[in-house]
XYZ file of C-alpha atoms in Angstrom:
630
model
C 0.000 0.000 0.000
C 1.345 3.613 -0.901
C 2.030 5.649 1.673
C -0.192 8.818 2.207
C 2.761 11.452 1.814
C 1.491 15.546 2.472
C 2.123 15.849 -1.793
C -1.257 13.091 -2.000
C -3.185 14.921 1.253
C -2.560 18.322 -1.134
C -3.405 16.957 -4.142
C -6.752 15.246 -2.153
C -7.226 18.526 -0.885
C -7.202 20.350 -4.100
C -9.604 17.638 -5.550
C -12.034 17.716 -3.005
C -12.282 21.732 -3.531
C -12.267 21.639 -7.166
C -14.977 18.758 -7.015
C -17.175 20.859 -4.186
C -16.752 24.119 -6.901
C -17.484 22.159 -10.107
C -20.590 20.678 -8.389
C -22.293 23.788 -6.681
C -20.534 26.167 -9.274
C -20.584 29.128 -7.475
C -18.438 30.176 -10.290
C -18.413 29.032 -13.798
C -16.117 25.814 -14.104
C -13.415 27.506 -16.316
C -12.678 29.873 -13.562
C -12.434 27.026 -11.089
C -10.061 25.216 -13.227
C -7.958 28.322 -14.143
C -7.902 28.278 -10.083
C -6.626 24.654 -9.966
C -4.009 25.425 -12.404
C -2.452 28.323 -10.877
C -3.056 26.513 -7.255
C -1.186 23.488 -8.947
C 1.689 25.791 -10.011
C 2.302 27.734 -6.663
C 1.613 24.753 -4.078
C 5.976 23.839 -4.888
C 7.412 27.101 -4.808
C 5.046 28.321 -1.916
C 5.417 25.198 0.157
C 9.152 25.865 -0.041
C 9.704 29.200 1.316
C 6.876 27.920 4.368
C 9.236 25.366 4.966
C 12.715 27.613 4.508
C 10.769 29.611 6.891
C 10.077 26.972 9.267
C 6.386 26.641 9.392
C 5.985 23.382 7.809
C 8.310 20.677 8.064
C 9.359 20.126 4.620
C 8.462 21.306 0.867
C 5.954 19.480 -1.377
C 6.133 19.179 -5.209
C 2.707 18.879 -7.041
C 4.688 18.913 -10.567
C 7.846 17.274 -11.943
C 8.629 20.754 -14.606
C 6.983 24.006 -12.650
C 5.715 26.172 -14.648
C 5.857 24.390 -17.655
C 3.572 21.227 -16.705
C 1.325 23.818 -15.148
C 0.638 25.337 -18.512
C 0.807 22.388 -20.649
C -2.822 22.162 -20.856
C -2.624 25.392 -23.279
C -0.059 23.216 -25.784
C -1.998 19.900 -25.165
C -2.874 18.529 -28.540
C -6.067 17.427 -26.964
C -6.698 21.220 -26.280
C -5.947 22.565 -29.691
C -7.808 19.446 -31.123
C -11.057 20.475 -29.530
C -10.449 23.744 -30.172
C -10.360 22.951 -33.896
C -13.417 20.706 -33.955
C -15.399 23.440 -32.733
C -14.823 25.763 -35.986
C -15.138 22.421 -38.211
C -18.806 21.859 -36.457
C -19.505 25.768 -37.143
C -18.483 25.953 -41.224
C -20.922 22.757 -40.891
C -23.498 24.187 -39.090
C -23.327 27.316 -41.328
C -23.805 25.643 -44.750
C -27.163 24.660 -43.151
C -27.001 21.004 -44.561
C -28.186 20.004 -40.517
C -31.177 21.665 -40.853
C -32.147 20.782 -44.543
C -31.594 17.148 -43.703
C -33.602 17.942 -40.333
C -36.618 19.403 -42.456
C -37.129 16.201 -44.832
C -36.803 13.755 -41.963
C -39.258 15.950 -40.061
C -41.525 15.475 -42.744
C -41.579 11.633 -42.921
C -42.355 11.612 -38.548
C -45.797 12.815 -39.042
C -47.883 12.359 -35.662
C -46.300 9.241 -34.914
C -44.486 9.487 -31.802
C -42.002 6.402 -32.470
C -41.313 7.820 -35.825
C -40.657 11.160 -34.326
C -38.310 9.746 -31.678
C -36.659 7.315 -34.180
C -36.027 10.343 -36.294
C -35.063 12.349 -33.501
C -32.111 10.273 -32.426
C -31.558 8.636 -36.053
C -30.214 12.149 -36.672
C -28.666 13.329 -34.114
C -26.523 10.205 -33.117
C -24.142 9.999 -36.553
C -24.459 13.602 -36.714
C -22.957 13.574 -33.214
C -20.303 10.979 -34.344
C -18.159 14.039 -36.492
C -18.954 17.412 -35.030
C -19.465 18.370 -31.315
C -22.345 16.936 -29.209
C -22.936 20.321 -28.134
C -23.099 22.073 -31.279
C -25.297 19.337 -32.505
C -28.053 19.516 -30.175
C -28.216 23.266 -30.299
C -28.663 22.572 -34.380
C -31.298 20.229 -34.096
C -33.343 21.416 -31.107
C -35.692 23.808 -33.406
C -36.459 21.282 -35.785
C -37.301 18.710 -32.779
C -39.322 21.274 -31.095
C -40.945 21.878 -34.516
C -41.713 18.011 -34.875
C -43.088 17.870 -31.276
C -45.501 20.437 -31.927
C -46.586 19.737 -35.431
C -47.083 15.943 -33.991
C -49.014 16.945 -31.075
C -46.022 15.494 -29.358
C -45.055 17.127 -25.967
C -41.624 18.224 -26.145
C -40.254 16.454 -23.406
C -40.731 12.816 -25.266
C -38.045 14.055 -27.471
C -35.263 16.152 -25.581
C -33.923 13.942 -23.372
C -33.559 11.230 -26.126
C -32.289 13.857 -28.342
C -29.741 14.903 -25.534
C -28.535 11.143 -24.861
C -28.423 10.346 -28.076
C -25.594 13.060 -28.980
C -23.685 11.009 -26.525
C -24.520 7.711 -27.680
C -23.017 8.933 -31.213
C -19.937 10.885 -29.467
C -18.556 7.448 -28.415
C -18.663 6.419 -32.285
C -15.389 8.474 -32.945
C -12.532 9.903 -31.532
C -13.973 13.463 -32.175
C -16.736 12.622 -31.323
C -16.742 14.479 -28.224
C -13.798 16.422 -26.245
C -13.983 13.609 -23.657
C -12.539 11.345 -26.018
C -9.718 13.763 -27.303
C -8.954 14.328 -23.766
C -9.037 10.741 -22.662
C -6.475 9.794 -26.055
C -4.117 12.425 -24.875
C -3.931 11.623 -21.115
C -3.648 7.995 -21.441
C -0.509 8.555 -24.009
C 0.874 10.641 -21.776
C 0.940 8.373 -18.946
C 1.914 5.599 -21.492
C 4.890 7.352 -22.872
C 6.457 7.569 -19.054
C 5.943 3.838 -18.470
C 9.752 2.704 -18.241
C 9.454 -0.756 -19.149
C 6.155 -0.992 -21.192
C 3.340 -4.061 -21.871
C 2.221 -4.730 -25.349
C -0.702 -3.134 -23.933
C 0.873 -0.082 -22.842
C 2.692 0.452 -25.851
C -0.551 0.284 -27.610
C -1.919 3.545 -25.964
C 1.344 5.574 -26.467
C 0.359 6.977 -29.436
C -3.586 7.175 -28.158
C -6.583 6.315 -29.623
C -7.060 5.846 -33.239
C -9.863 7.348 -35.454
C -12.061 4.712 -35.272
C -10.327 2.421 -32.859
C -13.521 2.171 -30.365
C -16.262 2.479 -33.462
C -17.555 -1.051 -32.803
C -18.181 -0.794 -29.048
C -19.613 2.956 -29.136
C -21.801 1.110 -32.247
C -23.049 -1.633 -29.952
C -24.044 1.052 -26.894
C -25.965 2.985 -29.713
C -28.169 0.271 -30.963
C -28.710 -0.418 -27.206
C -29.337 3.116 -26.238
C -32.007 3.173 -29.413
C -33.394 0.236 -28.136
C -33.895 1.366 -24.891
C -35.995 4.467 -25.812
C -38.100 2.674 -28.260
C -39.013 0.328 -25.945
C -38.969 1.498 -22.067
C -37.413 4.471 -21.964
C -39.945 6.070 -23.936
C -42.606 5.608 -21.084
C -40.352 6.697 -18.773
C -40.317 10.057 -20.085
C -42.467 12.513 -18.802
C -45.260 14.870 -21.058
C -44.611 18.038 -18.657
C -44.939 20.514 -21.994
C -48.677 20.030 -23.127
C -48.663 20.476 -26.768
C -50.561 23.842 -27.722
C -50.751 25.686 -30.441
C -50.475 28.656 -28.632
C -47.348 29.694 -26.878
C -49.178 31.668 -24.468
C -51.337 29.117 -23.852
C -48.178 26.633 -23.118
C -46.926 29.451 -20.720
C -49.704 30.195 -18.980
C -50.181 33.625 -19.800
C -53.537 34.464 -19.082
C -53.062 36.065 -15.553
C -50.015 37.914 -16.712
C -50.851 39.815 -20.146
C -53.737 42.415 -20.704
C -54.743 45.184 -22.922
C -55.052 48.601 -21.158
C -56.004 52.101 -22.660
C -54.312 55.418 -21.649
C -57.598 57.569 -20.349
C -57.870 61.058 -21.435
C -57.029 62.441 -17.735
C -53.989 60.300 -17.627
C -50.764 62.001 -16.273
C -49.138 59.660 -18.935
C -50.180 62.157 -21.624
C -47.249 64.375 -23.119
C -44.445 61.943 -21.552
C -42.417 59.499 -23.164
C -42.894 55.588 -23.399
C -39.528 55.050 -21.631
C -39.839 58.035 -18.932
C -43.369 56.632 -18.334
C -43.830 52.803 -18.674
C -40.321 51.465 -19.012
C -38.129 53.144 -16.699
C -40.809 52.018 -13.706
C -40.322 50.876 -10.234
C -43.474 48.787 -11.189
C -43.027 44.850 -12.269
C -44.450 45.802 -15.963
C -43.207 45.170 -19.315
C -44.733 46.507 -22.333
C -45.393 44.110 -25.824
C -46.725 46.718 -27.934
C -48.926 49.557 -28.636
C -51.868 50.159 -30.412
C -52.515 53.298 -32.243
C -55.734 53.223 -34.409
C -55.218 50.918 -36.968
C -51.980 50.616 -36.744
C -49.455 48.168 -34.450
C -46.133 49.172 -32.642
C -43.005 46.822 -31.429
C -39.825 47.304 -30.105
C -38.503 50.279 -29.419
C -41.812 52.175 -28.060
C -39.055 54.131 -25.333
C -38.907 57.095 -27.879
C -42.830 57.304 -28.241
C -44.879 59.940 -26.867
C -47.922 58.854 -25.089
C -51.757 59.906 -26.625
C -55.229 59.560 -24.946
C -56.383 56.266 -26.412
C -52.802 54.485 -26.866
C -53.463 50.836 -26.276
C -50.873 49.011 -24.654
C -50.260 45.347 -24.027
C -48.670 45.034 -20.711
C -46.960 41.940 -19.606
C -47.662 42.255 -15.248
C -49.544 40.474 -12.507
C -53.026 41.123 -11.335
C -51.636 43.068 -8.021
C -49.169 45.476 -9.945
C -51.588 45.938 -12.431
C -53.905 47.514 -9.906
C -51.226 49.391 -8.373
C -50.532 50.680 -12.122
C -54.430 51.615 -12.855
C -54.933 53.518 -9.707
C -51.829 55.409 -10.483
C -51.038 56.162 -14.080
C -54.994 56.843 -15.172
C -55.256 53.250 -17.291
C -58.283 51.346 -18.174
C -58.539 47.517 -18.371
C -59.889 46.408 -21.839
C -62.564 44.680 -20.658
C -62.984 40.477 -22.245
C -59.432 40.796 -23.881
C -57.653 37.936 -23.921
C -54.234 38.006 -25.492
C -53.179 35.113 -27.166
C -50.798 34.334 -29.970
C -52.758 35.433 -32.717
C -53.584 38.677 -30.772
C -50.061 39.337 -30.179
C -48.890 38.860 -33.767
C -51.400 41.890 -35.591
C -48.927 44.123 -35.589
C -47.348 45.490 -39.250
C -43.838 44.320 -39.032
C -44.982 40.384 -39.103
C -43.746 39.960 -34.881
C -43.011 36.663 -33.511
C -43.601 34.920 -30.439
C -40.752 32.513 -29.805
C -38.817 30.703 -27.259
C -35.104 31.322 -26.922
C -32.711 28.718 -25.069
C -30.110 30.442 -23.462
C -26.583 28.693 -24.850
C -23.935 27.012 -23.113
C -21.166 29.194 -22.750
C -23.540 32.189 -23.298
C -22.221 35.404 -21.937
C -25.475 36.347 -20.224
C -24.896 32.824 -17.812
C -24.912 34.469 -14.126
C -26.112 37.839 -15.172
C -29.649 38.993 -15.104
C -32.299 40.742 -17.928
C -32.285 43.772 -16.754
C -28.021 43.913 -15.871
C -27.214 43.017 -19.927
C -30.049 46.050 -20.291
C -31.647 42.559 -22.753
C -34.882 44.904 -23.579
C -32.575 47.558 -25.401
C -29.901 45.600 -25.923
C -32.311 43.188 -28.521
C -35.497 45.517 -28.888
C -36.970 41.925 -27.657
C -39.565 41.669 -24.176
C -39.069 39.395 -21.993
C -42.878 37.675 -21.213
C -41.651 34.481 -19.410
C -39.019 32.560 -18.060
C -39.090 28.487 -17.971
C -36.495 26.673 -15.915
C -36.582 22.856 -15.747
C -40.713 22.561 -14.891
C -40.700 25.843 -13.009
C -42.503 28.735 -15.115
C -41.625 32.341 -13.907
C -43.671 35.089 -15.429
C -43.270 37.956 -12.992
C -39.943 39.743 -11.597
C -37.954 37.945 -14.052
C -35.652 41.218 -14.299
C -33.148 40.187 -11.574
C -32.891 36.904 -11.306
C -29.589 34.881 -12.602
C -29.677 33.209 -16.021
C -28.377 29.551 -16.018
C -27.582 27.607 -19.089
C -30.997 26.201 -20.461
C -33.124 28.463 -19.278
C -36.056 29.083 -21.755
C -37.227 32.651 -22.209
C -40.630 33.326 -24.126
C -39.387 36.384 -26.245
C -41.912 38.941 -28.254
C -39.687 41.256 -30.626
C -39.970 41.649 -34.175
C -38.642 39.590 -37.354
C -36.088 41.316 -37.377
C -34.560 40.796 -33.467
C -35.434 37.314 -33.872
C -33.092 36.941 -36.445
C -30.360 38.706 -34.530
C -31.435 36.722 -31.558
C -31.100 33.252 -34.160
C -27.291 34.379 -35.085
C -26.356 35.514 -31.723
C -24.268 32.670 -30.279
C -25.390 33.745 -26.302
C -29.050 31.982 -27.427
C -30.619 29.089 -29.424
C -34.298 29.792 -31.332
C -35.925 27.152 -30.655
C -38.155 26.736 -33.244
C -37.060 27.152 -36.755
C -37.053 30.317 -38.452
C -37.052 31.986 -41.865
C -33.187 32.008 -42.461
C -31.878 33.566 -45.745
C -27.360 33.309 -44.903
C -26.785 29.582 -44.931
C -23.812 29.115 -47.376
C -25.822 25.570 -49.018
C -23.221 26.565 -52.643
C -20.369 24.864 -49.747
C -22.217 22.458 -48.312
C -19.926 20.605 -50.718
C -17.058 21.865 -49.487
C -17.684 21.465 -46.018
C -18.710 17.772 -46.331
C -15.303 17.251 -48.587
C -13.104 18.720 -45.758
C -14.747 16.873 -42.889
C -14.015 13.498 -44.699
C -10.960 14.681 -45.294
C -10.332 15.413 -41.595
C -11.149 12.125 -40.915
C -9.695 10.329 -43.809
C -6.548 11.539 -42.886
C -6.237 10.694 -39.016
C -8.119 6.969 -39.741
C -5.159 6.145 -42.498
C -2.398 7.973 -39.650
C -1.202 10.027 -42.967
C -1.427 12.735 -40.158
C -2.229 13.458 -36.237
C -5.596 14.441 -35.912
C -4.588 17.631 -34.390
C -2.868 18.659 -37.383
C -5.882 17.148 -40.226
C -8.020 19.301 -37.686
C -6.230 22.527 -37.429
C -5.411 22.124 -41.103
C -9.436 21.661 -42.105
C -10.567 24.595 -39.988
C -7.768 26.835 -42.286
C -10.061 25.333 -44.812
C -13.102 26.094 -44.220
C -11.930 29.217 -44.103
C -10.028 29.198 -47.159
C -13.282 27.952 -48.959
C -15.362 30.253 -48.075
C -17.424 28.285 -45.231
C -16.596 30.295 -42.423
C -15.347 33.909 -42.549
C -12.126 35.171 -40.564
C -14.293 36.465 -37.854
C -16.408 33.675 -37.645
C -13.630 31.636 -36.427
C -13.639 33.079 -32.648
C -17.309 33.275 -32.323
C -17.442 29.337 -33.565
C -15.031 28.228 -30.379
C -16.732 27.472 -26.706
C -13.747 29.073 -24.788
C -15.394 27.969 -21.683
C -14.324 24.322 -23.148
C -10.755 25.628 -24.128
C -10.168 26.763 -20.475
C -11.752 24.029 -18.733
C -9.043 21.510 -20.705
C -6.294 23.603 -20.082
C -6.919 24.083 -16.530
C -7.740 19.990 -15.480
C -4.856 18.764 -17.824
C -2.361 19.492 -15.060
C -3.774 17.371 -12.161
C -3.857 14.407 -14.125
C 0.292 14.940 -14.531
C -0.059 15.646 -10.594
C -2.173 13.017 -9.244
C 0.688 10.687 -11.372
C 3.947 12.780 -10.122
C 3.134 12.654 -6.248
C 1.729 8.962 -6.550
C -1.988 10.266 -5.287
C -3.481 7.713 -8.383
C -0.919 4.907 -7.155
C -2.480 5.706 -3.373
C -6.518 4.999 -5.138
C -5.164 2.522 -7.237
C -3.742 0.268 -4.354
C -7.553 1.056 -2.352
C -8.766 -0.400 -5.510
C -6.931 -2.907 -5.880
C -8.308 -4.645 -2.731
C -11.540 -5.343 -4.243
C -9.439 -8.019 -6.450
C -10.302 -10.360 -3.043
C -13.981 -10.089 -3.723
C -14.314 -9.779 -7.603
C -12.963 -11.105 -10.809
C -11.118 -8.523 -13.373
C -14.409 -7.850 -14.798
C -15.876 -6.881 -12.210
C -13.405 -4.221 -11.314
C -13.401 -3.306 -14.849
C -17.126 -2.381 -14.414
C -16.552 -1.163 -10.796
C -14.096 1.696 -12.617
C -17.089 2.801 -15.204
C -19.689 2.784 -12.413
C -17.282 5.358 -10.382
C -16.467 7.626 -13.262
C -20.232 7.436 -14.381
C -21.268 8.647 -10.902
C -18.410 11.306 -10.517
C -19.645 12.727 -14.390
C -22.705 13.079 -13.180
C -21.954 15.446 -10.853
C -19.028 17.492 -12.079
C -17.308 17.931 -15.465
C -16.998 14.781 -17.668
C -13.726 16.191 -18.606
C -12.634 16.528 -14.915
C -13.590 12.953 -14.151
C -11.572 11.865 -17.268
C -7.993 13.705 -15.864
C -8.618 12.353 -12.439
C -9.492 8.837 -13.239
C -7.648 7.887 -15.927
C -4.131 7.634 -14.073
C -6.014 5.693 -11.325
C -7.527 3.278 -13.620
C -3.438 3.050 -15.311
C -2.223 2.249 -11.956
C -4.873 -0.251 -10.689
C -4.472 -2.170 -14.224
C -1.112 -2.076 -13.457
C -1.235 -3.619 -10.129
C -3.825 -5.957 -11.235
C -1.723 -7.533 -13.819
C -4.388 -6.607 -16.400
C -4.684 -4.578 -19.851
C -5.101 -0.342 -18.897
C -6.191 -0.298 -22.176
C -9.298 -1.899 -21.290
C -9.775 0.038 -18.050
C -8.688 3.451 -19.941
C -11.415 2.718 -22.478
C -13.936 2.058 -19.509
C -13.259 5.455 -17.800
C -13.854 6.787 -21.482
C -17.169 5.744 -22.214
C -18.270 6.387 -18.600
C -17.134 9.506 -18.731
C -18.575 9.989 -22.284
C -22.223 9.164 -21.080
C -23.527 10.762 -18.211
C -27.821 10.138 -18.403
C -28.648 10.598 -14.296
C -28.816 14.481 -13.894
C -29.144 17.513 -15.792
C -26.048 18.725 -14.836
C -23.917 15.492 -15.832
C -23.149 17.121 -19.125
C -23.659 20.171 -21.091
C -26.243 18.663 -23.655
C -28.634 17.532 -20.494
C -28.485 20.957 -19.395
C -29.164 22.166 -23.028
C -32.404 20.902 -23.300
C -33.851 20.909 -19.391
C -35.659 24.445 -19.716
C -37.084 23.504 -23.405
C -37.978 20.127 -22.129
C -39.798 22.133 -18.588
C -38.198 18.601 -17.234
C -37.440 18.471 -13.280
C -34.360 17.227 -11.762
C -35.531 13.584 -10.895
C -36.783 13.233 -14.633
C -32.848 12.475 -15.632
C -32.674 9.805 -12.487
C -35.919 8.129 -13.688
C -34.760 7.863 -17.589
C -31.282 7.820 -16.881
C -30.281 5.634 -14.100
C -31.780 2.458 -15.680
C -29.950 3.634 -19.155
C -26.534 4.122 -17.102
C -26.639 0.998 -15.202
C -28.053 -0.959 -19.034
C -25.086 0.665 -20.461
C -22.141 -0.484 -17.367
C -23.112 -3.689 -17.868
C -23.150 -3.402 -21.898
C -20.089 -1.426 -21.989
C -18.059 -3.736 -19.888
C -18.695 -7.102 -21.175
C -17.994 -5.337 -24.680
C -14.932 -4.799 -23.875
C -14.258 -7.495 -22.023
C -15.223 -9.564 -25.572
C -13.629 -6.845 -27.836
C -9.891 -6.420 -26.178
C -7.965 -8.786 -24.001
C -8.240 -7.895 -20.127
């Protein structure tokens, strides 16, 4: 047994904190793993001058090569490999191919709710297979909304499956998802440092091939499809009712009414904004009616008549508060409804908009990004998970996920649409997808790929050198390229890359691999193969699948090691645990994606999802227990 030396209490230390921070996120993950790094760095150098000064009894070194393994995560190929996917998915997504190939499927589902779900994950799993998870879901959620509703199909029989399916088809590929990339690069690390190597060993110097793990992440597919189609599918809740009306489906009736300025009104003379806008009262104004004619976004500059008819988004009590102060009328037997809210000249919409992960607005309010002026767009309601909101929505925190009911017209949806802080999710009139490079854009994806399966080159340079050409070609523009890259992602990597060279270094994965180990007494190989996929599941469900990937990796090297058995097998384990994450919304991004469209609650994942993760450790594990020697 190792012995537990103040370097492993540190590194414990640091783990538990980081784990605590990525779970409760008091601040966004990339910070907290920016924190690790620098706390990673410092620990050596710090620890010695406490000890030159006598306070502790003797240094500790976290890593071998300070600073440089401290920043390594910035050069990791894994790092610039993700970072290069990202732009690849983008001149993808921007060619519009998804959603073209979205539209005729959708058009085969009709009201059938198997074909809708078969269709559903039937796209999004392949899809997910060659560009980012991530970017994938955000593509396809309009068109599934779309099918749900034009199906009569509540929307949460289709998000979940649509989320867990992206992760099915991530485990197809090595770029699949980052997990993988990360996973490849860590385990060749850790490899390449292994003085007197195993066949084994050697194998996973040079990481994971293109398609080396296509057969297993094949065989979890068909049983994740199988699943849904038959149990999972009555599993999943119907908390959206299907309605044609959106402010039906939100519940709008108490909250928006049709009021008339009176002719004794001290409203009269003053401007919208001085009046109505810039209010202590909880009120938010849709649009005006004067005569015959229909006003949106931005009604600030206006100047208020006698008979201006507004449509005021409030609750019964302010609304009183409002009348008895501002000389208003109630219209009476008005009741405001899609139709009533889309008269107006300039063809308005009523849409929800999915607030993105990675979006800039995460942890900031409506009214402190000023989103009124900011997108000329009101705010009538605000969805999280199964919780509807629709008053004093103007301070509270955005989260990734949450689902805001926006009115605004044509125009501010489509700025909304190409604004890379939200998703649309339903599908809009869009008039700038580059289908002349569709193409193109296939050609250099194959290529991508081509190039890495045959080992002509690394993947991170077939990557790198496909996002130069989508740029080259004309798929993406020059300035496209920084808007197209989740630097939230980039970060994260960077920052969790160096505790995976530190729980190696001060022999903290040696320490768990030894407490590991003693479960050989009680259960076969296999057994502790599956025991390693059922921890990582359960830690990825909690924090960062790419955190759980760094920290369990070297443990599952070491216990292998110990065990006299194949770390390829227990490398690849960690992987697809870490890779599929179906218990809580928070697991992994895509879950989160979809929780606010889906108006799912927390226990909806462990419902679905635990019977799907526990299918899938016993699935995974005897696959690779057939597929690769133990």
């Amino acid at each position: 047994m190792a012995a537990l030396t103040p370097e492993i209490l540190l590194v414990f230390a640091l783990v538990t904190v980081v784990l605590v921070l990525f779970a409760t996120e008091p601040v966004p993950v990339d910070i907290t793993a920016l924190g690790l790094m620098v706390a990673l760095m410092v620990g050596g150098p710090l620890s010695q001058q406490l000890a030159a000064a006598g306070l502790i009894g003797g240094p500790v070194e976290l890593l071998p090569d300070y600073p440089s393994d401290g920043l390594a995560g910035f050069a990791s190929t894994a790092t610039i490999t993700v970072l290069a996917m990202f732009i690849l998915s983008d001149g993808v997504q921007r060619t519009g191919i998804v959603q073209i190939l979205g539209r005729k499927l959708a058009a085969l589902t009709g009201d059938s709710e198997t074909r809708q779900l078969g269709a559903t994950m039937g796209v999004v799993a392949p899809l997910s297979g060659f560009i980012n998870n991530t970017a994938a879901v955000a593509i396809l959620l309009p068109m599934v909304t779309d099918i749900a509703h034009e199906g009569n199909t509540s929307p949460s029989k289709l998000l979940i499956p649509l989320s867990y399916a992206s992760m099915f088809g991530g485990t197809l590929t090595l770029i699949g998802t980052s997990t993988n990339i990360l996973a490849s690069e860590v385990a060749a690390d850790i490899a390449s440092d292994v003085a007197d190597p195993s066949p084994a060993v050697v194998e996973l110097q040079d990481g994971f091939s293109m398609f080396e793990f296509t057969a297993l992440g094949a065989i979890v597919t068909v049983v994740g499809f199988a699943y849904f189609l038959v149990v999972g599918r009555y599993l999943l809740p119907s908390r959206i009712e299907p309605e044609d009306d959106l402010a039906a489906e939100f519940r709008l009736s108490e909250y928006l009414t049709e009021v008339v300025v009176r002719e004794d009104s001290p409203l009269v003379g003053q401007t919208v904004r001085d009046a109505l806008v810039e209010t202590e009262f909880d009120v938010d104004l849709v649009q005006l009616h004067r005569g015959d004619r229909v006003f949106l976004e931005p009604l600030g500059p206006k100047t208020i008549q006698a008979g201006d008819l507004f449509t005021v988004r409030t609750d019964r009590e302010t609304l009183v508060s409002l009348l008895d102060a501002e000389g208003l009328e109630v219209v009476p037997g008005m009741q405001v409804s899609d139709e009533e809210l889309e008269r107006a000249e300039a063809v308005e919409n009523l849409v929800e908009v999915v607030v993105a992960p990675g979006s800039h607005v995460v942890g900031e309010s409506l009214s402190s990004v000023n989103f009124r002026q900011r997108y000329d767009a009101t705010v009538l309601a605000l969805r999280r998970g199964g919780e509807l909101i629709r008053k004093r929505m103007d301070d509270i925190r955005l989260r990734v996920g949450d689902t805001l009911l926006v009115q605004a017209t044509a125009d501010s949806i489509q700025r909304l649409d190409t604004n890379r802080d939200f998703i649309v999710a339903q599908e809009i009139e869009r008039h700038d997808y580059r289908e002349e490079r569709i193409p193109v854009a296939i050609g250099i994806i194959l290529a991508v790929v081509g190039l890495a399966a045959v080992d002509l080159l690394p993947i991170v340079v077939s990557a790198l050198g496909g996002a130069v050409a989508m740029v080259l070609t004309g798929c993406l523009k020059p300035g496209e390229v920084y808007d197209a890259v989740q630097w939230d992602v980039i970060i994260l990597l960077a920052g969790v890359i160096p505790l995976g060279t530190a729980m190696q270094h001060t022999g903290a994965a040696l320490y768990l691999a030894d407490l590991l180990v003693q479960t050989e007494t009680y259960l076969p190989v296999v057994a502790v193969l599956g025991l390693f996929y059922v921890l990582t599941a359960a830690l990825t469900n909690v924090v960062s699948n790419n955190a759980s990937v760094v920290l369990m990796i070297p443990v599952a090297f070491d216990t292998a090691a110990r065990l006299g058995a194949s770390p390829y097998a227990f490398v690849l384990a960690v992987t697809f645990a870490a890779s599929t994450a179906f218990m809580t919304p928070v697991g992994y991004q895509t879950n989160l994606f979809v929780y606010g469209p889906g108006g799912y609650k927390f226990t909806d994942y462990a419902v679905v999802g635990t019977p799907l993760q526990l299918i899938f450790a016993v699935v995974t594990t005897l696959g690779i227990a057939m597929l690769w020697p133990l």
